[in-house]
Coordinates of N, CA and C and ligand atoms in Angstrom, one line a residue:
M10 N 23.8 -7.0 -87.5 CA 22.6 -6.8 -86.4 C 22.9 -5.6 -86.2
K11 N 22.1 -4.5 -86.3 CA 22.2 -3.2 -86.0 C 22.9 -2.7 -84.6
L12 N 22.0 -3.2 -83.5 CA 22.1 -3.0 -82.4 C 23.7 -3.3 -81.8
L13 N 23.8 -4.7 -82.2 CA 25.6 -4.8 -81.9 C 26.5 -3.9 -82.8
E14 N 26.1 -4.0 -83.8 CA 27.1 -2.9 -84.5 C 27.0 -1.4 -83.7
E15 N 26.0 -1.0 -83.5 CA 26.2 0.4 -82.5 C 26.8 0.3 -81.3
R16 N 27.1 -1.0 -80.8 CA 27.5 -1.3 -79.5 C 29.1 -1.4 -79.7
I17 N 29.3 -2.0 -80.9 CA 31.0 -2.0 -81.3 C 31.3 -0.9 -81.4
L18 N 30.9 -0.2 -82.3 CA 31.2 1.7 -82.7 C 31.2 2.6 -81.2
K19 N 30.3 2.1 -80.2 CA 30.2 3.1 -79.0 C 31.2 2.7 -78.0
E20 N 31.1 1.4 -77.8 CA 32.5 0.6 -76.7 C 33.6 0.0 -77.6
G21 N 33.6 -0.3 -78.3 CA 34.7 -1.0 -78.9 C 36.0 -0.7 -79.3
T22 N 37.3 -0.7 -78.9 CA 38.5 0.0 -79.2 C 39.2 -1.4 -79.9
V23 N 39.7 -0.6 -80.8 CA 41.0 -1.2 -81.7 C 42.1 -1.3 -81.1
I24 N 42.8 -2.4 -80.8 CA 44.1 -2.8 -80.9 C 45.2 -3.1 -81.8
G25 N 46.1 -2.4 -82.1 CA 47.0 -2.4 -83.0 C 46.8 -3.3 -84.7
N26 N 45.6 -2.8 -85.0 CA 44.8 -2.8 -86.0 C 44.6 -4.4 -86.5
E27 N 44.4 -5.1 -85.4 CA 44.1 -6.5 -85.8 C 43.2 -7.2 -84.7
V28 N 43.0 -6.3 -83.8 CA 42.0 -6.7 -82.6 C 41.1 -6.0 -82.0
L29 N 40.1 -6.4 -81.8 CA 38.6 -5.9 -81.4 C 38.7 -5.8 -80.1
K30 N 38.9 -5.0 -78.9 CA 38.5 -4.9 -77.7 C 37.1 -4.8 -77.5
V31 N 36.6 -5.7 -76.8 CA 34.9 -5.3 -76.5 C 34.5 -6.1 -74.8
D32 N 35.5 -5.6 -74.2 CA 35.1 -6.0 -73.0 C 34.0 -5.5 -72.3
H33 N 33.4 -4.2 -72.6 CA 32.0 -3.8 -72.1 C 30.8 -4.5 -72.3
F34 N 30.9 -5.6 -73.1 CA 29.8 -6.2 -73.0 C 29.7 -7.9 -73.9
L35 N 31.2 -7.9 -74.0 CA 30.9 -9.6 -74.5 C 32.1 -10.4 -73.8
N36 N 33.3 -9.7 -74.0 CA 34.7 -10.4 -73.2 C 35.1 -10.6 -71.5
H37 N 34.4 -9.4 -70.7 CA 34.9 -9.3 -69.6 C 33.9 -8.9 -68.7
Q38 N 33.3 -7.7 -68.9 CA 31.8 -7.6 -68.5 C 30.9 -7.7 -69.7
I39 N 29.7 -8.4 -68.9 CA 28.6 -9.2 -69.9 C 27.4 -8.4 -69.8
D40 N 26.7 -8.1 -70.9 CA 25.3 -7.3 -71.1 C 24.3 -8.0 -71.0
P41 N 23.4 -8.5 -70.6 CA 22.6 -9.7 -70.8 C 21.4 -9.4 -71.5
V42 N 21.0 -7.7 -71.7 CA 19.9 -7.5 -72.7 C 20.6 -7.7 -73.8
L43 N 21.8 -7.3 -74.1 CA 22.0 -7.2 -75.3 C 22.3 -8.8 -75.9
M44 N 22.9 -9.7 -74.5 CA 22.6 -11.2 -75.4 C 21.7 -11.8 -75.7
Q45 N 20.4 -11.2 -74.6 CA 19.1 -11.5 -75.0 C 18.8 -11.6 -76.8
A46 N 18.8 -10.3 -76.8 CA 18.7 -10.0 -78.3 C 19.5 -10.7 -79.5
I47 N 21.2 -10.9 -79.1 CA 21.9 -11.8 -79.6 C 21.1 -13.2 -79.7
G48 N 20.5 -13.8 -79.0 CA 20.3 -15.2 -78.8 C 18.9 -15.3 -79.6
K49 N 17.9 -14.6 -79.5 CA 17.0 -14.1 -80.3 C 17.0 -14.1 -82.0
E50 N 18.1 -13.6 -81.7 CA 18.5 -13.1 -83.6 C 19.3 -14.5 -84.0
F51 N 20.0 -15.1 -83.4 CA 20.8 -16.4 -83.8 C 19.2 -17.7 -83.9
A52 N 18.4 -17.5 -83.1 CA 17.2 -18.3 -82.9 C 16.6 -18.2 -84.2
R53 N 16.3 -17.0 -84.5 CA 15.7 -16.3 -85.9 C 16.4 -17.0 -87.2
L54 N 17.7 -16.9 -87.0 CA 18.5 -17.0 -88.3 C 18.5 -18.8 -88.7
F55 N 18.6 -19.4 -87.6 CA 18.7 -20.8 -87.4 C 17.3 -21.6 -87.6
E56 N 16.5 -21.0 -87.5 CA 14.7 -21.6 -87.3 C 14.8 -22.8 -88.4
G57 N 14.0 -23.9 -87.9 CA 13.4 -24.8 -89.0 C 14.8 -25.8 -89.2
L58 N 15.5 -25.6 -88.6 CA 16.8 -26.8 -88.9 C 16.6 -28.0 -88.3
G59 N 16.1 -27.9 -87.6 CA 16.0 -29.4 -86.6 C 16.9 -29.3 -85.4
I60 N 17.7 -28.6 -85.2 CA 18.7 -28.1 -84.2 C 18.1 -28.7 -82.8
N61 N 18.8 -29.3 -82.1 CA 18.4 -30.0 -80.8 C 19.6 -29.5 -79.8
K62 N 20.7 -29.0 -80.2 CA 21.8 -28.8 -79.1 C 23.0 -27.6 -79.8
I63 N 23.2 -27.0 -78.9 CA 24.4 -25.5 -79.6 C 25.6 -26.1 -78.6
I64 N 27.0 -26.1 -79.3 CA 28.0 -26.2 -78.6 C 28.9 -25.1 -79.0
T65 N 29.9 -24.5 -77.7 CA 30.6 -23.2 -78.2 C 32.1 -23.7 -77.1
I66 N 32.3 -22.9 -77.0 CA 33.7 -22.9 -76.3 C 34.1 -22.2 -75.2
E67 N 34.6 -22.6 -74.0 CA 34.9 -21.5 -73.1 C 36.0 -20.4 -73.2
S68 N 35.8 -19.5 -72.5 CA 34.9 -19.0 -71.9 C 33.9 -18.2 -72.6
S69 N 34.2 -17.1 -73.3 CA 33.6 -16.2 -74.2 C 32.4 -16.6 -74.9
G70 N 32.2 -17.8 -75.3 CA 31.6 -18.2 -76.1 C 30.2 -18.3 -75.4
I71 N 30.2 -18.6 -74.0 CA 29.0 -19.5 -73.1 C 28.1 -18.5 -73.2
A72 N 28.1 -17.3 -72.9 CA 27.0 -16.4 -72.7 C 26.2 -16.3 -73.9
P73 N 27.1 -15.8 -75.3 CA 25.9 -15.9 -76.4 C 25.2 -17.3 -76.6
A74 N 26.0 -18.3 -76.4 CA 25.3 -19.9 -76.4 C 24.1 -19.8 -75.4
V75 N 24.1 -19.5 -74.2 CA 23.4 -20.0 -73.6 C 22.0 -19.2 -73.6
F76 N 22.2 -17.9 -74.3 CA 21.0 -17.0 -74.4 C 20.3 -17.4 -76.0
A77 N 21.1 -18.1 -76.8 CA 20.6 -18.9 -78.1 C 19.9 -19.9 -77.5
G78 N 20.4 -20.7 -76.6 CA 19.8 -21.7 -76.2 C 18.6 -21.9 -75.4
L79 N 18.3 -20.5 -74.5 CA 17.3 -20.3 -74.0 C 16.4 -19.9 -74.6
E80 N 16.4 -19.1 -75.9 CA 15.4 -19.0 -77.0 C 15.0 -20.0 -77.7
M81 N 16.1 -21.2 -77.9 CA 15.7 -22.3 -78.9 C 15.2 -23.7 -77.9
G82 N 15.3 -22.9 -76.5 CA 15.0 -24.4 -75.5 C 15.5 -25.6 -75.8
I83 N 16.8 -25.3 -76.2 CA 17.6 -26.7 -76.0 C 19.0 -26.6 -75.2
P84 N 20.0 -27.2 -74.9 CA 21.1 -27.5 -73.8 C 21.9 -26.8 -75.0
V85 N 23.1 -26.4 -74.2 CA 24.3 -25.9 -74.6 C 25.5 -26.6 -73.7
I86 N 26.7 -27.1 -74.6 CA 27.9 -27.9 -74.1 C 28.8 -26.8 -74.5
F87 N 29.9 -26.7 -73.4 CA 30.7 -26.0 -74.0 C 32.1 -26.5 -74.0
A88 N 32.9 -26.5 -74.7 CA 34.0 -27.6 -74.7 C 35.1 -27.0 -73.8
R89 N 35.7 -27.7 -73.1 CA 36.7 -27.2 -72.2 C 38.0 -27.2 -72.4
K90 N 39.0 -26.2 -72.2 CA 40.2 -25.8 -72.7 C 41.1 -26.3 -71.8
H91 N 40.8 -26.7 -70.3 CA 41.8 -27.1 -69.3 C 41.5 -28.4 -68.7
K92 N 42.4 -29.0 -68.5 CA 42.1 -30.2 -67.9 C 41.2 -30.2 -67.0
S93 N 39.9 -30.9 -66.7 CA 39.3 -31.1 -65.6 C 39.2 -32.4 -64.6
L94 N 39.4 -32.1 -63.2 CA 39.1 -33.2 -62.5 C 38.3 -34.2 -62.7
T95 N 37.1 -33.7 -62.9 CA 36.1 -34.8 -62.8 C 35.8 -35.2 -64.7
L96 N 36.5 -34.3 -65.4 CA 36.0 -35.0 -66.8 C 37.3 -35.9 -67.3
T97 N 37.4 -36.7 -67.1 CA 39.2 -37.5 -67.3 C 39.0 -38.3 -68.7
D98 N 37.9 -39.0 -68.6 CA 38.1 -39.9 -69.9 C 36.4 -40.0 -70.9
N99 N 36.7 -40.8 -71.8 CA 35.2 -40.5 -72.7 C 35.3 -39.6 -73.1
L100 N 36.3 -39.0 -73.7 CA 36.5 -37.5 -74.3 C 36.6 -37.7 -75.9
Y101 N 35.6 -36.7 -76.5 CA 36.2 -36.6 -77.7 C 37.3 -35.2 -77.8
S102 N 38.3 -35.0 -78.2 CA 39.6 -34.3 -77.8 C 39.7 -33.6 -79.4
S103 N 39.9 -32.5 -79.6 CA 40.8 -32.0 -80.9 C 42.0 -30.8 -80.5
T104 N 42.7 -30.4 -81.0 CA 43.6 -29.4 -81.0 C 43.7 -28.3 -81.7
V105 N 43.5 -27.3 -81.0 CA 43.2 -25.7 -81.5 C 44.3 -24.7 -81.2
Y106 N 45.1 -24.7 -82.6 CA 46.0 -23.4 -82.5 C 45.6 -22.2 -82.5
S107 N 46.0 -21.0 -81.5 CA 45.9 -19.6 -81.8 C 47.0 -19.3 -82.6
F108 N 46.5 -18.4 -83.8 CA 47.8 -17.6 -84.2 C 48.0 -16.7 -83.7
T109 N 46.8 -16.1 -82.9 CA 47.0 -14.9 -81.9 C 48.1 -15.0 -80.8
K110 N 47.6 -15.9 -80.0 CA 48.3 -16.6 -79.1 C 49.3 -17.3 -79.3
K111 N 49.6 -18.0 -80.3 CA 50.6 -18.9 -80.7 C 51.0 -19.7 -79.9
V112 N 49.7 -20.8 -79.3 CA 49.8 -21.5 -78.7 C 48.7 -22.7 -79.0
S113 N 49.1 -23.6 -78.5 CA 48.3 -24.9 -78.7 C 47.5 -25.1 -77.7
N114 N 45.7 -25.5 -77.7 CA 45.2 -25.8 -76.8 C 44.4 -27.6 -77.0
E115 N 44.4 -28.1 -76.3 CA 43.3 -29.2 -76.5 C 42.0 -28.8 -75.9
I116 N 41.0 -29.1 -76.9 CA 39.8 -28.8 -76.2 C 38.9 -30.4 -76.2
A117 N 38.1 -30.1 -75.1 CA 37.7 -31.2 -75.0 C 35.7 -31.7 -74.4
V118 N 35.5 -32.2 -74.9 CA 33.7 -32.2 -74.7 C 33.6 -34.0 -74.6
S119 N 33.0 -34.1 -73.0 CA 32.5 -35.8 -72.7 C 31.5 -36.2 -74.0
K120 N 31.8 -37.7 -73.8 CA 31.0 -38.7 -75.2 C 29.3 -38.4 -74.5
Q121 N 29.2 -38.1 -73.4 CA 27.9 -38.5 -72.7 C 27.1 -37.4 -73.6
F122 N 27.6 -36.4 -74.1 CA 26.7 -35.2 -74.2 C 26.8 -35.1 -75.9
L123 N 27.0 -35.6 -76.7 CA 27.1 -35.7 -78.4 C 27.1 -37.1 -78.4
S124 N 26.2 -37.0 -80.0 CA 26.4 -38.6 -80.2 C 25.7 -38.2 -81.7
Q125 N 25.9 -39.1 -82.6 CA 25.2 -39.1 -84.0 C 23.4 -38.8 -84.2
D126 N 22.7 -38.5 -83.1 CA 21.2 -38.0 -83.1 C 21.5 -36.9 -83.3
D127 N 22.6 -35.9 -82.8 CA 22.4 -34.5 -82.8 C 22.4 -33.9 -83.9
H128 N 21.6 -32.7 -84.2 CA 21.8 -31.4 -85.1 C 22.0 -30.0 -84.3
V129 N 23.4 -30.2 -84.6 CA 24.0 -29.4 -83.5 C 24.6 -27.4 -84.1
L130 N 24.1 -26.6 -83.5 CA 24.5 -25.2 -83.8 C 25.6 -24.9 -83.3
L131 N 26.7 -24.5 -83.5 CA 27.9 -24.2 -83.3 C 28.1 -23.0 -83.4
I132 N 28.2 -22.1 -81.9 CA 28.4 -20.6 -81.2 C 29.7 -20.2 -80.9
D133 N 30.1 -18.9 -81.3 CA 31.4 -18.1 -80.8 C 31.3 -17.2 -80.7
D134 N 31.9 -16.4 -79.7 CA 32.1 -15.1 -79.8 C 32.6 -14.3 -80.9
F135 N 33.8 -14.8 -81.2 CA 34.7 -14.1 -82.3 C 34.9 -15.2 -83.4
L136 N 35.0 -14.9 -84.5 CA 35.7 -15.9 -86.0 C 36.7 -15.1 -86.4
A137 N 37.7 -15.6 -85.9 CA 39.1 -14.9 -86.6 C 39.6 -15.8 -87.6
N138 N 40.7 -16.4 -87.4 CA 41.2 -17.3 -88.1 C 40.4 -18.9 -88.2
G139 N 39.4 -19.0 -87.4 CA 38.5 -19.9 -87.4 C 39.4 -21.3 -87.0
Q140 N 40.3 -21.5 -86.0 CA 41.0 -22.4 -85.4 C 39.8 -23.2 -84.4
A141 N 39.4 -22.2 -83.8 CA 38.5 -22.6 -82.5 C 37.0 -23.5 -83.3
A142 N 36.7 -22.6 -84.4 CA 35.6 -23.6 -85.1 C 35.7 -24.8 -85.7
V143 N 37.0 -24.7 -86.3 CA 37.3 -26.2 -86.9 C 37.7 -27.1 -85.7
G144 N 37.9 -27.1 -84.5 CA 38.1 -27.8 -83.6 C 37.0 -28.5 -83.0
L145 N 35.9 -27.4 -82.8 CA 34.4 -27.6 -82.7 C 34.0 -28.7 -84.0
I146 N 33.9 -28.1 -85.0 CA 33.1 -29.2 -86.1 C 34.2 -30.3 -86.2
D147 N 35.4 -30.5 -85.8 CA 36.2 -31.8 -85.9 C 35.3 -32.8 -84.4
I148 N 35.3 -32.3 -83.6 CA 34.6 -33.0 -82.2 C 33.2 -33.6 -82.6
C149 N 32.5 -32.8 -83.3 CA 31.0 -33.0 -83.6 C 31.4 -34.5 -84.6
K150 N 32.2 -33.8 -85.4 CA 32.5 -35.1 -86.8 C 33.0 -36.3 -86.1
Q151 N 33.7 -36.3 -84.8 CA 34.1 -37.6 -84.2 C 32.7 -38.0 -83.3
A152 N 31.6 -37.4 -82.9 CA 30.8 -37.8 -82.9 C 29.6 -38.2 -83.6
G153 N 29.8 -38.1 -84.7 CA 29.2 -38.4 -85.9 C 27.8 -37.4 -86.0
A154 N 27.9 -36.3 -85.0 CA 26.5 -35.4 -85.1 C 26.6 -34.8 -86.1
H155 N 25.6 -34.4 -86.8 CA 25.2 -33.6 -87.9 C 25.4 -32.1 -87.4
I156 N 26.5 -31.3 -88.5 CA 26.7 -29.8 -87.9 C 25.5 -28.7 -88.9
S157 N 24.9 -28.6 -88.3 CA 23.7 -27.7 -88.7 C 23.9 -25.9 -89.0
G158 N 24.8 -25.7 -88.3 CA 25.1 -24.3 -88.8 C 26.2 -23.8 -88.0
V159 N 26.9 -22.6 -88.2 CA 27.8 -21.7 -87.3 C 27.1 -20.5 -87.2
G160 N 27.3 -20.0 -85.9 CA 26.6 -18.6 -85.6 C 28.0 -18.2 -85.1
I161 N 27.8 -16.7 -85.5 CA 29.1 -16.2 -85.0 C 28.7 -14.5 -84.2
V162 N 29.2 -14.0 -83.2 CA 28.9 -12.9 -82.6 C 29.3 -12.1 -83.4
I163 N 30.9 -11.6 -83.9 CA 31.6 -11.0 -84.4 C 32.6 -11.6 -85.3
E164 N 32.2 -11.1 -86.6 CA 33.3 -12.0 -87.5 C 34.4 -10.5 -88.2
K165 N 35.8 -11.4 -88.2 CA 36.7 -10.3 -88.8 C 36.8 -11.1 -90.1
S166 N 36.1 -10.5 -91.2 CA 36.0 -10.8 -92.3 C 37.6 -10.9 -93.0
F167 N 38.4 -10.0 -92.7 CA 39.6 -9.7 -93.4 C 40.3 -10.8 -93.1
Q168 N 40.1 -12.0 -91.9 CA 40.7 -13.5 -91.7 C 40.5 -14.4 -92.3
K169 N 40.8 -15.6 -92.1 CA 40.3 -16.6 -93.0 C 39.1 -17.6 -92.3
G170 N 38.6 -17.2 -91.0 CA 37.9 -18.2 -90.6 C 36.7 -18.6 -91.4
R171 N 35.8 -17.5 -92.2 CA 34.8 -17.8 -92.9 C 34.8 -18.6 -93.8
A172 N 36.0 -18.7 -94.5 CA 36.1 -19.4 -95.8 C 36.5 -21.0 -95.6
L173 N 37.0 -21.3 -94.2 CA 37.5 -22.5 -93.6 C 36.0 -23.2 -93.3
V174 N 35.3 -22.2 -92.9 CA 33.6 -22.8 -92.5 C 32.8 -23.2 -94.0
E175 N 32.9 -22.4 -94.8 CA 32.1 -22.2 -96.0 C 32.8 -23.5 -96.8
E176 N 33.8 -23.9 -96.6 CA 34.7 -24.9 -97.3 C 34.1 -26.1 -97.3
Q177 N 33.7 -26.2 -96.2 CA 32.9 -27.6 -95.4 C 31.4 -27.1 -96.0
Q178 N 31.0 -26.8 -96.6 CA 29.0 -26.5 -97.1 C 28.5 -26.5 -95.5
I179 N 29.1 -25.6 -94.8 CA 28.4 -25.4 -93.1 C 27.9 -23.7 -93.5
K180 N 26.5 -23.9 -93.3 CA 25.6 -22.4 -93.2 C 26.3 -21.7 -92.3
I181 N 26.8 -20.8 -92.3 CA 27.5 -19.7 -91.0 C 26.7 -18.0 -91.6
E182 N 26.4 -17.7 -90.0 CA 25.7 -16.3 -89.9 C 26.6 -15.9 -88.9
S183 N 26.5 -14.7 -89.3 CA 27.4 -13.8 -88.2 C 26.9 -12.2 -88.3
L184 N 26.5 -12.0 -86.9 CA 25.9 -10.8 -86.5 C 26.6 -9.6 -86.7
A185 N 27.9 -9.5 -86.9 CA 28.8 -8.1 -87.3 C 29.9 -8.9 -88.0
R186 N 29.9 -8.1 -88.9 CA 31.3 -8.6 -90.0 C 32.2 -7.4 -90.1
I187 N 33.2 -7.5 -89.8 CA 34.5 -6.1 -89.7 C 35.1 -6.8 -91.3
A188 N 35.1 -5.6 -92.1 CA 35.5 -5.7 -93.2 C 37.5 -5.3 -92.7
S189 N 37.3 -4.4 -92.0 CA 38.8 -3.8 -92.0 C 38.7 -3.0 -90.5
F190 N 40.0 -2.7 -90.0 CA 40.0 -1.5 -89.2 C 40.9 -0.3 -90.0
K191 N 40.5 0.5 -90.2 CA 41.0 1.4 -90.7 C 41.1 3.0 -89.9
D192 N 42.6 3.2 -89.8 CA 42.9 4.4 -88.7 C 42.2 3.8 -87.3
N193 N 42.4 2.7 -86.8 CA 41.6 2.7 -85.7 C 40.1 2.5 -85.5
Q194 N 39.4 2.5 -86.7 CA 37.9 2.9 -86.6 C 37.7 1.5 -87.1
V195 N 36.5 0.7 -87.1 CA 35.9 -0.3 -87.7 C 35.0 0.1 -88.6
V196 N 35.3 -0.9 -89.9 CA 34.7 -0.4 -90.7 C 33.9 -2.0 -91.3
F197 N 32.8 -1.8 -91.5 CA 31.6 -3.2 -91.3 C 31.6 -3.6 -92.5
V198 N 31.5 -5.1 -93.1 CA 31.4 -5.3 -94.6 C 29.7 -4.9 -95.0
E199 N 29.7 -4.5 -96.4 CA 28.7 -3.7 -96.5 C 27.5 -4.8 -96.9
E200 N 26.2 -4.7 -96.7 CA 25.4 -5.7 -96.6 C 24.9 -6.0 -98.4
Ligands
LIG11 P1 40.8 -18.6 -84.5 O1 40.0 -19.5 -83.2 O2 39.6 -17.9 -84.8 O3 41.5 -19.1 -84.9 O4 41.4 -17.2 -83.3 P2 42.4 -16.7 -82.7 O5 43.4 -18.0 -82.5 O6 42.9 -15.7 -83.8 O7 42.0 -16.4 -81.4 C1 42.5 -16.7 -80.0 C2 41.5 -15.9 -79.1 O8 41.1 -15.0 -79.4 C3 39.9 -16.4 -78.8 O9 39.4 -16.3 -77.6 C4 39.1 -15.6 -80.1 O10 37.7 -15.4 -79.6 C5 39.7 -14.4 -79.4 N1 39.9 -13.5 -80.6 C6 40.3 -13.7 -82.1 N2 40.3 -12.3 -82.4 C7 39.6 -11.2 -81.4 C8 39.4 -9.9 -81.6 O11 39.5 -9.4 -82.6 N3 38.7 -9.5 -80.3 C9 38.9 -10.0 -79.5 N4 38.1 -9.7 -78.2 N5 39.0 -11.4 -79.2 C10 39.6 -12.0 -80.1 P3 40.0 -17.6 -76.5 O12 41.3 -17.7 -76.3 O13 39.4 -18.7 -76.8 O14 39.2 -16.9 -75.3 P4 38.3 -16.7 -74.6 O15 37.0 -17.2 -75.4 O16 38.4 -17.4 -73.2 O17 37.7 -15.2 -74.5
LIG12 NA1 35.9 -17.5 -78.0
LIG13 NA1 37.6 -14.6 -76.9

């Protein structure tokens, strides 16, 4: 997605050759105009698959997921990472290990909002090692829901996340694919 790549080049900063900071429009300050375009692009890429629900994970997945949900006219569920006062039982849960942060997080979704009748699109802001995606896929499987696709805003193609999704024969679309960070510059995957 050209518009997104331009924003990454203009406003992104590379940290330590492995992390892209995009706090101007995605991870801290959010640009709703860009998010709307991202939502439209996800809706286009996953059209005609009978998708009736979107699942993401708090917090940075919520903005792109909600704009896709708005465009597709379907609800968005976000998996919670922290224990909730009001969300205590009847949960699907999975453990997500972050290689970056070296911590495990329990993620949870209420059984009320996910079932075997659902055809789910999984959306997230970043795909790195794929552990968040794998956790969300696990939760969908526990519910018996069909996973219709995975939509990612920014994929770091040099990490193993994409392979983990493809391995399960799930359709994956990433709006920006980063091949490498060379001399602190972003190099995109050639189309
Ligand atoms: P994984 O799920 O793909 O295995 O990712 P990993 O453990 O490596 O990443 C942990 C957190 O860091 C995730 O956010 C993920 O979205 C984010 N992340 C990974 N690589 C990058 C990157 O290059 N740039 C940025 N900005 N973020 C990256 P999180 O902890 O779930 O936080 P949030 O959703 O609340 O922001
Ligand atoms: Na995320
Ligand atoms: Na994040």
